[in-house]
């Protein structure tokens, strides 16, 4: 039987959507973000989450996350966000191009997907994480994130929203997802 390669047999792709906007305003079960093992809120995304969630989030993180290791995922309350939780994936402290390893990003997203399933979350918002000043180029980050999500996609998570801050970021998500068989 021959099938159209653009058609995916994965029915779970219907649970995926792409939107352009502010992730801190989404009413979902959890928002995913990454912070380095130093627990510094680097980048515009993490600063926006910090500003929206409030100082209580920072205090909670400092009081409850001890000696994080790359690949760990911590769930914290959403505090002032509409989201119920924030999932913090821990990445190495990337400072140069030579320190960025695809495996680190893949493992963080895989672990976040497993954490979301373990917590029985029904909706998860995923921004274009790890693509800032010390991160991956945006097309590479999008490719790796989509790959990891597809590897751990399950019916337990009823809705995954890939969020782009800019129209270009949303278009990048759409392009990467289309390559795995998703259609808007």
Coordinates of N, CA, C and O in Angstrom, one line a residue:
X1 N 0.8 -1.2 0.0 CA 0.0 0.0 0.0 C 0.9 1.2 0.0 O 1.8 1.4 0.8
X2 N 0.7 2.1 -0.9 CA 1.4 3.4 -1.0 C 0.6 4.5 -0.3 O -0.6 4.5 -0.5
X3 N 1.2 5.3 0.4 CA 0.6 6.4 1.1 C 1.3 7.7 0.7 O 2.4 7.7 0.3
X4 N 0.6 8.8 0.8 CA 1.1 10.1 0.6 C 2.1 10.4 1.8 O 1.7 10.4 2.9
X5 N 3.4 10.6 1.5 CA 4.3 10.9 2.6 C 4.0 12.1 3.4 O 4.4 12.2 4.5
X6 N 3.2 13.0 2.8 CA 2.8 14.2 3.6 C 1.7 13.9 4.6 O 1.5 14.6 5.5
X7 N 1.0 12.8 4.4 CA -0.1 12.4 5.3 C 0.5 11.6 6.4 O 1.3 10.7 6.2
X8 N 0.2 11.9 7.6 CA 0.7 11.2 8.7 C -0.3 10.2 9.2 O -1.5 10.5 9.2
X9 N 0.1 9.1 9.7 CA -0.8 8.1 10.2 C -0.9 8.3 11.7 O -1.7 7.6 12.4
X10 N -0.2 9.3 12.3 CA -0.3 9.6 13.7 C -1.5 10.5 14.0 O -1.5 11.7 13.8
X11 N -2.6 9.9 14.5 CA -3.8 10.6 14.8 C -3.6 11.6 16.0 O -4.4 12.5 16.1
X12 N -2.5 11.4 16.7 CA -2.3 12.4 17.9 C -1.8 13.7 17.4 O -1.9 14.7 18.2
X13 N -1.5 13.9 16.1 CA -1.1 15.2 15.6 C -2.3 16.2 15.6 O -2.0 17.4 15.6
X14 N -3.5 15.6 15.7 CA -4.6 16.5 15.7 C -4.7 17.3 17.1 O -5.4 18.2 17.2
X15 N -3.9 16.8 18.1 CA -3.9 17.4 19.4 C -2.9 18.6 19.4 O -2.7 19.2 20.5
X16 N -2.2 18.9 18.3 CA -1.2 19.9 18.2 C -1.7 21.1 17.5 O -2.4 21.0 16.5
X17 N -1.4 22.3 18.1 CA -1.8 23.6 17.4 C -0.6 24.5 17.5 O 0.3 24.3 18.4
X18 N -0.6 25.5 16.7 CA 0.5 26.5 16.7 C -0.2 27.9 16.8 O -1.3 28.1 16.2
X19 N 0.3 28.7 17.7 CA -0.2 30.1 17.8 C 0.9 31.1 18.0 O 2.0 30.7 18.4
X20 N 0.6 32.3 17.6 CA 1.6 33.4 17.8 C 1.0 34.2 18.9 O -0.2 34.6 19.0
X21 N 1.9 34.5 19.9 CA 1.4 35.4 21.0 C 2.3 35.2 22.3 O 3.4 34.6 22.2
X22 N 1.7 35.7 23.4 CA 2.4 35.7 24.6 C 2.1 34.4 25.4 O 1.0 34.3 25.9
X23 N 3.1 33.6 25.6 CA 2.9 32.3 26.3 C 2.4 32.6 27.8 O 1.7 31.7 28.4
X24 N 2.8 33.7 28.4 CA 2.4 33.9 29.8 C 1.0 34.2 29.9 O 0.5 34.3 31.1
X25 N 0.2 34.4 28.9 CA -1.2 34.7 28.9 C -2.1 33.5 28.7 O -3.3 33.6 28.7
X26 N -1.4 32.3 28.4 CA -2.2 31.1 28.0 C -2.7 30.4 29.2 O -2.0 30.2 30.2
X27 N -4.0 30.0 29.1 CA -4.6 29.2 30.2 C -4.5 27.8 29.9 O -5.4 27.2 29.2
X28 N -3.4 27.2 30.2 CA -3.0 25.8 30.0 C -2.6 25.1 31.3 O -2.4 25.8 32.3
X29 N -2.5 23.8 31.3 CA -2.1 23.1 32.5 C -0.6 23.5 32.9 O -0.3 23.6 34.0
X30 N 0.2 23.6 31.8 CA 1.6 23.9 32.1 C 2.3 24.6 30.9 O 1.9 24.4 29.8
X31 N 3.3 25.4 31.3 CA 4.1 26.1 30.3 C 5.5 25.5 30.5 O 6.0 25.4 31.6
X32 N 6.2 25.2 29.4 CA 7.5 24.7 29.5 C 8.5 25.8 29.2 O 8.4 26.6 28.3
X33 N 9.6 25.8 30.0 CA 10.7 26.7 29.7 C 12.0 26.0 30.2 O 11.9 25.0 30.9
X34 N 13.1 26.5 29.9 CA 14.4 25.9 30.3 C 15.2 27.0 31.1 O 15.1 28.2 30.7
X35 N 15.9 26.6 32.0 CA 16.9 27.4 32.7 C 18.2 26.7 32.9 O 18.1 25.4 33.0
X36 N 19.3 27.4 32.9 CA 20.6 26.6 33.1 C 20.7 26.1 34.5 O 20.0 26.6 35.4
X37 N 21.6 25.2 34.7 CA 21.8 24.6 36.0 C 22.2 25.6 37.1 O 22.1 25.4 38.2
X38 N 22.6 26.8 36.6 CA 22.9 27.9 37.6 C 21.6 28.6 38.1 O 21.7 29.4 39.0
X39 N 20.4 28.2 37.6 CA 19.1 28.7 37.9 C 18.9 30.2 37.6 O 18.1 30.9 38.2
X40 N 19.7 30.7 36.7 CA 19.6 32.1 36.3 C 18.5 32.2 35.2 O 18.4 31.4 34.3
X41 N 17.6 33.3 35.4 CA 16.6 33.5 34.4 C 17.2 34.3 33.2 O 17.1 35.5 33.2
X42 N 17.7 33.6 32.3 CA 18.3 34.3 31.1 C 17.3 34.3 30.0 O 16.5 33.4 29.8
X43 N 17.4 35.3 29.2 CA 16.6 35.4 28.0 C 15.3 36.1 28.2 O 14.8 36.2 29.3
X44 N 14.7 36.6 27.1 CA 13.5 37.3 27.1 C 12.3 36.4 27.6 O 11.5 36.9 28.3
X45 N 12.3 35.2 27.2 CA 11.2 34.3 27.6 C 11.2 34.1 29.1 O 10.2 34.2 29.7
X46 N 12.3 33.7 29.6 CA 12.4 33.4 31.1 C 12.1 34.7 31.9 O 11.5 34.6 32.9
X47 N 12.6 35.8 31.4 CA 12.3 37.1 32.1 C 10.8 37.4 32.0 O 10.2 37.8 33.0
X48 N 10.2 37.1 30.9 CA 8.7 37.4 30.8 C 8.0 36.4 31.7 O 7.0 36.9 32.4
X49 N 8.4 35.2 31.8 CA 7.7 34.2 32.7 C 7.9 34.7 34.2 O 7.0 34.7 35.0
X50 N 9.1 35.1 34.5 CA 9.5 35.6 35.8 C 8.6 36.8 36.2 O 8.0 36.9 37.3
X51 N 8.5 37.8 35.3 CA 7.8 39.0 35.5 C 6.3 38.7 35.7 O 5.7 39.3 36.6
X52 N 5.8 37.8 34.9 CA 4.3 37.5 35.0 C 4.0 36.6 36.2 O 3.0 36.8 36.8
X53 N 4.9 35.7 36.5 CA 4.6 34.8 37.7 C 4.8 35.5 39.0 O 4.2 35.2 40.0
X54 N 5.8 36.4 39.1 CA 6.0 37.2 40.3 C 7.2 36.7 41.1 O 7.7 35.6 40.8
X55 N 7.6 37.4 42.1 CA 8.7 37.1 42.9 C 8.5 35.8 43.7 O 9.5 35.1 44.0
X56 N 7.3 35.4 44.0 CA 7.0 34.1 44.7 C 7.6 32.9 43.9 O 8.1 32.0 44.5
X57 N 7.6 33.0 42.6 CA 8.1 31.9 41.8 C 9.6 31.8 42.0 O 10.2 30.7 42.2
X58 N 10.3 32.9 42.0 CA 11.7 33.0 42.2 C 12.1 32.4 43.6 O 13.0 31.6 43.7
X59 N 11.4 32.8 44.6 CA 11.6 32.3 45.9 C 11.4 30.8 46.0 O 12.2 30.1 46.6
X60 N 10.3 30.3 45.3 CA 10.0 28.9 45.3 C 11.1 28.1 44.7 O 11.6 27.1 45.2
X61 N 11.6 28.6 43.5 CA 12.6 27.9 42.8 C 13.9 27.8 43.6 O 14.5 26.8 43.8
X62 N 14.3 28.9 44.2 CA 15.5 28.9 45.0 C 15.4 28.1 46.3 O 16.4 27.5 46.8
X63 N 14.2 28.0 46.8 CA 14.0 27.2 48.0 C 13.8 25.7 47.8 O 14.1 24.8 48.6
X64 N 13.3 25.3 46.6 CA 13.0 23.9 46.3 C 13.8 23.2 45.3 O 13.7 22.0 45.1
X65 N 14.6 23.9 44.5 CA 15.4 23.2 43.5 C 16.9 23.3 44.0 O 17.5 24.3 44.1
X66 N 17.4 22.1 44.3 CA 18.7 22.0 44.9 C 19.6 21.2 44.0 O 19.3 20.0 43.7
X67 N 20.7 21.7 43.6 CA 21.7 21.0 42.8 C 21.1 20.4 41.5 O 21.2 19.2 41.3
X68 N 20.5 21.2 40.7 CA 19.8 20.6 39.5 C 20.9 20.1 38.5 O 22.0 20.6 38.5
X69 N 20.5 19.1 37.8 CA 21.4 18.5 36.8 C 20.8 18.7 35.4 O 19.6 18.6 35.3
X70 N 21.6 18.9 34.4 CA 21.0 18.9 33.0 C 20.2 17.7 32.7 O 20.5 16.6 33.0
X71 N 19.0 18.0 32.2 CA 18.1 17.0 31.8 C 17.0 16.8 32.9 O 15.9 16.2 32.6
X72 N 17.2 17.3 34.1 CA 16.1 17.3 35.1 C 15.0 18.2 34.7 O 15.2 19.2 34.0
X73 N 13.8 17.9 35.2 CA 12.6 18.7 34.9 C 11.9 18.9 36.3 O 11.7 17.9 37.0
X74 N 11.6 20.1 36.6 CA 11.0 20.5 37.9 C 9.6 21.2 37.6 O 9.6 22.1 36.7
X75 N 8.6 20.7 38.2 CA 7.3 21.4 38.1 C 7.1 22.3 39.3 O 7.2 21.9 40.4
X76 N 6.8 23.5 39.0 CA 6.5 24.5 40.1 C 5.1 25.1 39.8 O 4.6 25.0 38.7
X77 N 4.4 25.6 40.8 CA 3.1 26.2 40.6 C 3.2 27.4 39.6 O 4.3 28.0 39.4
X78 N 2.1 27.7 39.0 CA 2.1 28.8 38.0 C 2.1 30.2 38.6 O 2.3 31.2 38.0
X79 N 1.9 30.3 39.9 CA 1.8 31.5 40.7 C 0.8 32.5 40.0 O -0.3 32.2 39.9
X80 N 1.3 33.6 39.4 CA 0.4 34.6 38.9 C 0.0 34.4 37.4 O -0.7 35.2 36.8
X81 N 0.6 33.3 36.8 CA 0.2 32.9 35.4 C -1.1 32.3 35.3 O -1.6 31.6 36.3
X82 N -1.8 32.4 34.2 CA -3.0 31.6 34.0 C -2.8 30.1 34.0 O -3.6 29.3 34.3
X83 N -1.6 29.7 33.7 CA -1.2 28.3 33.6 C -1.1 27.8 35.1 O -0.7 28.5 36.0
X84 N -1.5 26.5 35.3 CA -1.4 25.9 36.6 C 0.0 25.6 37.1 O 0.3 25.7 38.3
X85 N 0.9 25.3 36.1 CA 2.3 24.9 36.4 C 3.3 25.5 35.4 O 2.9 25.8 34.3
X86 N 4.5 25.6 35.9 CA 5.6 25.9 35.0 C 6.5 24.7 35.1 O 6.9 24.2 36.2
X87 N 6.9 24.1 33.9 CA 7.9 23.0 33.9 C 9.2 23.6 33.5 O 9.4 24.2 32.5
X88 N 10.2 23.5 34.5 CA 11.5 24.0 34.2 C 12.4 22.9 33.8 O 12.7 22.0 34.6
X89 N 12.9 22.9 32.6 CA 13.9 21.9 32.1 C 15.2 22.5 32.4 O 15.5 23.7 32.1
X90 N 16.1 21.7 33.0 CA 17.4 22.2 33.3 C 18.4 21.9 32.2 O 18.5 20.7 31.8
X91 N 19.1 22.9 31.7 CA 20.1 22.7 30.6 C 21.5 23.0 31.2 O 21.6 23.6 32.2
X92 N 22.5 22.5 30.5 CA 23.8 22.9 30.8 C 24.0 24.4 30.7 O 23.1 25.1 30.0
X93 N 25.0 25.0 31.2 CA 25.2 26.4 31.1 C 26.0 26.7 29.8 O 27.2 26.8 29.8
X94 N 25.2 26.7 28.7 CA 25.9 26.9 27.4 C 26.4 28.4 27.3 O 25.7 29.3 27.5
X95 N 27.7 28.5 27.0 CA 28.3 29.8 26.8 C 28.8 30.0 25.4 O 29.0 31.1 24.9
X96 N 29.2 28.8 24.7 CA 29.7 28.9 23.4 C 29.0 27.9 22.5 O 28.3 27.0 22.9
X97 N 29.2 28.0 21.1 CA 28.7 27.1 20.2 C 29.1 25.7 20.4 O 28.4 24.7 20.2
X98 N 30.4 25.5 20.9 CA 30.9 24.2 21.2 C 30.3 23.5 22.3 O 30.4 22.3 22.4
X99 N 29.6 24.2 23.2 CA 29.0 23.6 24.4 C 27.6 23.1 24.1 O 27.1 22.3 24.9
X100 N 27.0 23.6 23.1 CA 25.6 23.2 22.8 C 25.6 21.8 22.1 O 26.2 21.6 21.1
X101 N 24.9 20.9 22.7 CA 24.8 19.6 22.2 C 23.3 19.2 22.0 O 22.5 19.4 22.9
X102 N 23.0 18.7 20.8 CA 21.6 18.4 20.5 C 21.0 17.5 21.6 O 19.8 17.6 21.9
X103 N 21.8 16.6 22.1 CA 21.3 15.6 23.1 C 20.8 16.3 24.3 O 19.8 15.9 24.9
X104 N 21.4 17.4 24.7 CA 20.9 18.1 25.9 C 19.5 18.6 25.7 O 18.7 18.5 26.6
X105 N 19.3 19.2 24.6 CA 17.9 19.8 24.3 C 16.9 18.7 24.2 O 15.8 18.7 24.7
X106 N 17.3 17.6 23.4 CA 16.4 16.5 23.2 C 16.0 15.9 24.5 O 14.8 15.6 24.8
X107 N 17.0 15.6 25.4 CA 16.7 15.0 26.7 C 15.8 15.8 27.6 O 15.0 15.3 28.3
X108 N 16.0 17.1 27.5 CA 15.2 18.0 28.3 C 13.7 18.0 27.9 O 12.8 17.9 28.7
X109 N 13.5 18.1 26.6 CA 12.1 18.1 26.1 C 11.5 16.7 26.3 O 10.3 16.6 26.7
X110 N 12.2 15.6 26.1 CA 11.7 14.3 26.4 C 11.3 14.1 27.9 O 10.2 13.6 28.2
X111 N 12.2 14.6 28.7 CA 11.9 14.5 30.2 C 10.6 15.4 30.5 O 9.8 15.0 31.4
X112 N 10.5 16.5 29.9 CA 9.3 17.4 30.2 C 8.1 16.7 29.7 O 7.0 16.8 30.4
X113 N 8.1 16.0 28.6 CA 6.9 15.3 28.1 C 6.6 14.2 29.1 O 5.4 14.0 29.3
X114 N 7.6 13.5 29.6 CA 7.3 12.4 30.5 C 6.8 13.0 31.8 O 5.9 12.4 32.4
X115 N 7.3 14.1 32.3 CA 6.8 14.8 33.5 C 5.3 15.2 33.3 O 4.5 15.0 34.2
X116 N 5.0 15.7 32.1 CA 3.6 16.1 31.8 C 2.7 14.9 31.9 O 1.6 15.0 32.4
X117 N 3.1 13.8 31.4 CA 2.3 12.6 31.4 C 2.2 12.1 32.8 O 1.1 11.7 33.3
X118 N 3.3 12.1 33.6 CA 3.2 11.7 35.0 C 2.3 12.5 35.8 O 1.6 12.0 36.7
X119 N 2.2 13.8 35.5 CA 1.4 14.7 36.3 C -0.1 14.7 35.7 O -0.9 15.4 36.2
X120 N -0.3 14.0 34.7 CA -1.6 13.9 34.0 C -2.1 15.2 33.5 O -3.3 15.6 33.7
X121 N -1.2 16.0 33.0 CA -1.5 17.3 32.4 C -2.2 17.1 31.1 O -1.9 16.2 30.3
X122 N -3.3 17.9 30.9 CA -4.0 17.8 29.6 C -3.6 18.7 28.6 O -3.9 18.6 27.4
X123 N -2.9 19.8 29.0 CA -2.5 20.8 28.0 C -1.1 21.4 28.4 O -0.9 21.6 29.5
X124 N -0.3 21.5 27.3 CA 1.1 22.0 27.5 C 1.4 23.0 26.4 O 1.2 22.7 25.3
X125 N 2.0 24.1 26.8 CA 2.4 25.1 25.9 C 3.9 25.1 25.8 O 4.6 25.1 26.9
X126 N 4.4 25.1 24.6 CA 5.9 24.9 24.4 C 6.3 26.1 23.5 O 5.9 26.2 22.3
X127 N 7.1 27.0 24.0 CA 7.7 28.1 23.2 C 9.0 27.6 22.5 O 9.4 26.5 22.7
X128 N 9.5 28.5 21.7 CA 10.8 28.2 21.0 C 11.9 28.4 22.0 O 12.7 29.4 22.0
X129 N 12.0 27.4 23.0 CA 13.0 27.5 24.0 C 14.4 27.2 23.5 O 14.5 26.5 22.5
X130 N 15.4 27.6 24.3 CA 16.8 27.3 24.0 C 17.3 27.9 22.7 O 18.2 27.4 22.1
X131 N 16.6 29.0 22.3 CA 17.0 29.6 21.0 C 17.4 31.1 21.2 O 17.4 31.8 20.2
X132 N 17.8 31.4 22.4 CA 18.2 32.8 22.6 C 19.6 33.0 22.4 O 20.3 32.3 21.7
X133 N 20.2 34.0 23.1 CA 21.5 34.5 22.9 C 22.5 33.3 23.1 O 23.5 33.2 22.3
X134 N 22.4 32.5 24.1 CA 23.3 31.4 24.3 C 22.7 30.1 23.9 O 23.2 29.0 24.3
X135 N 21.7 30.1 23.1 CA 21.1 28.8 22.7 C 21.3 28.4 21.3 O 22.3 28.8 20.7
X136 N 20.5 27.6 20.8 CA 20.6 27.1 19.4 C 20.0 28.1 18.4 O 19.1 28.8 18.8
X137 N 20.4 28.0 17.2 CA 19.7 28.8 16.2 C 18.2 28.3 16.1 O 17.9 27.1 16.4
X138 N 17.3 29.2 15.9 CA 15.9 28.9 16.0 C 15.5 27.7 15.1 O 14.7 26.8 15.6
X139 N 15.9 27.6 13.9 CA 15.5 26.4 13.1 C 16.0 25.1 13.7 O 15.2 24.1 13.7
X140 N 17.1 25.1 14.2 CA 17.7 23.9 14.9 C 16.9 23.6 16.2 O 16.6 22.4 16.4
X141 N 16.7 24.6 17.0 CA 15.9 24.4 18.2 C 14.5 23.8 17.9 O 14.0 22.9 18.5
X142 N 13.8 24.4 16.9 CA 12.5 24.0 16.5 C 12.5 22.5 16.1 O 11.7 21.7 16.5
X143 N 13.5 22.1 15.3 CA 13.6 20.8 14.8 C 13.8 19.8 15.9 O 13.1 18.8 16.0
X144 N 14.7 20.1 16.8 CA 15.0 19.2 18.0 C 13.8 19.1 18.9 O 13.4 18.0 19.4
X145 N 13.1 20.2 19.2 CA 11.9 20.2 20.1 C 10.8 19.4 19.5 O 10.2 18.5 20.1
X146 N 10.5 19.6 18.2 CA 9.5 18.8 17.5 C 9.8 17.3 17.5 O 9.0 16.5 17.8
X147 N 11.1 17.0 17.3 CA 11.5 15.6 17.3 C 11.3 15.0 18.6 O 10.7 13.9 18.7
X148 N 11.7 15.6 19.7 CA 11.5 15.1 21.1 C 10.0 15.0 21.4 O 9.6 14.0 22.0
X149 N 9.2 16.0 21.1 CA 7.8 15.9 21.4 C 7.2 14.7 20.6 O 6.4 14.0 21.2
X150 N 7.5 14.6 19.3 CA 6.9 13.5 18.6 C 7.3 12.1 19.1 O 6.5 11.2 19.1
X151 N 8.5 12.0 19.7 CA 8.9 10.7 20.3 C 8.1 10.4 21.5 O 8.0 9.2 21.9
X152 N 7.6 11.4 22.2 CA 6.9 11.2 23.5 C 5.4 11.5 23.4 O 4.8 11.6 24.4
X153 N 4.9 11.8 22.2 CA 3.5 12.2 22.0 C 2.6 11.0 22.5 O 2.9 9.9 22.1
X154 N 1.7 11.4 23.3 CA 0.7 10.3 23.8 C -0.7 11.0 23.9 O -0.8 12.2 24.0
X155 N -1.6 10.1 24.0 CA -3.0 10.6 24.1 C -3.3 11.2 25.5 O -4.3 11.9 25.6
X156 N -2.5 10.9 26.5 CA -2.7 11.5 27.8 C -2.7 13.0 27.8 O -3.4 13.7 28.5
X157 N -1.8 13.6 27.0 CA -1.7 15.0 26.8 C -2.6 15.4 25.7 O -2.3 15.2 24.5
X158 N -3.8 15.9 26.0 CA -4.8 16.2 25.0 C -4.5 17.4 24.1 O -5.1 17.5 23.0
X159 N -3.7 18.3 24.5 CA -3.4 19.5 23.7 C -2.0 20.0 23.9 O -1.6 20.2 25.1
X160 N -1.3 20.1 22.8 CA 0.1 20.7 22.9 C 0.0 21.9 22.0 O -0.4 21.8 20.8
X161 N 0.4 23.1 22.5 CA 0.4 24.3 21.8 C 1.8 24.8 21.6 O 2.5 25.0 22.6
X162 N 2.3 24.8 20.4 CA 3.6 25.4 20.1 C 3.4 26.9 19.9 O 2.6 27.3 19.0
X163 N 4.1 27.7 20.7 CA 3.9 29.1 20.7 C 5.1 29.9 20.2 O 6.2 29.6 20.6
X164 N 4.8 30.7 19.3 CA 5.8 31.6 18.7 C 5.5 33.0 19.2 O 4.4 33.5 19.0
X165 N 6.5 33.7 19.7 CA 6.3 35.1 20.1 C 6.0 36.0 18.9 O 5.2 36.9 18.9
X166 N 6.7 35.7 17.8 CA 6.6 36.5 16.6 C 5.9 35.7 15.5 O 5.9 34.5 15.6
X167 N 5.4 36.4 14.4 CA 4.8 35.6 13.3 C 5.9 34.7 12.7 O 5.6 33.6 12.2
X168 N 7.1 35.1 12.7 CA 8.2 34.3 12.1 C 8.4 33.0 12.9 O 8.6 31.9 12.3
X169 N 8.4 33.1 14.2 CA 8.5 32.0 15.1 C 7.3 31.0 14.9 O 7.5 29.8 14.8
X170 N 6.1 31.5 14.8 CA 4.9 30.7 14.6 C 5.1 30.0 13.2 O 4.7 28.8 13.1
X171 N 5.5 30.7 12.2 CA 5.7 30.1 10.9 C 6.8 29.0 10.9 O 6.6 27.9 10.3
X172 N 7.8 29.2 11.7 CA 8.9 28.2 11.9 C 8.3 26.9 12.5 O 8.6 25.8 12.1
X173 N 7.5 27.0 13.5 CA 6.8 25.9 14.1 C 5.9 25.2 13.1 O 6.0 23.9 13.0
X174 N 5.2 25.9 12.3 CA 4.3 25.3 11.3 C 5.1 24.5 10.3 O 4.8 23.4 9.9
X175 N 6.2 25.1 9.9 CA 7.1 24.5 8.9 C 7.7 23.2 9.4 O 7.6 22.1 8.8
X176 N 8.2 23.2 10.7 CA 8.7 22.0 11.3 C 7.7 20.9 11.5 O 7.9 19.7 11.2
X177 N 6.5 21.3 11.9 CA 5.4 20.3 12.2 C 4.9 19.7 10.9 O 4.5 18.5 10.9
X178 N 4.8 20.5 9.9 CA 4.3 20.0 8.6 C 5.3 18.9 8.1 O 4.8 17.9 7.5
X179 N 6.5 19.0 8.4 CA 7.5 18.0 7.9 C 7.3 16.6 8.6 O 7.7 15.6 8.1
X180 N 6.5 16.6 9.7 CA 6.3 15.3 10.4 C 4.8 14.9 10.2 O 4.3 14.0 10.8
X181 N 4.1 15.6 9.3 CA 2.8 15.2 8.9 C 1.6 16.0 9.5 O 0.5 15.7 9.3
X182 N 1.9 17.0 10.2 CA 0.9 17.8 10.9 C 0.3 18.8 9.8 O 1.0 19.2 8.9
X183 N -1.0 19.0 10.0 CA -1.6 20.1 9.1 C -2.5 21.0 10.0 O -3.1 20.5 10.9
X184 N -2.4 22.2 9.7 CA -3.2 23.2 10.5 C -4.6 22.9 10.6 O -5.2 22.4 9.7

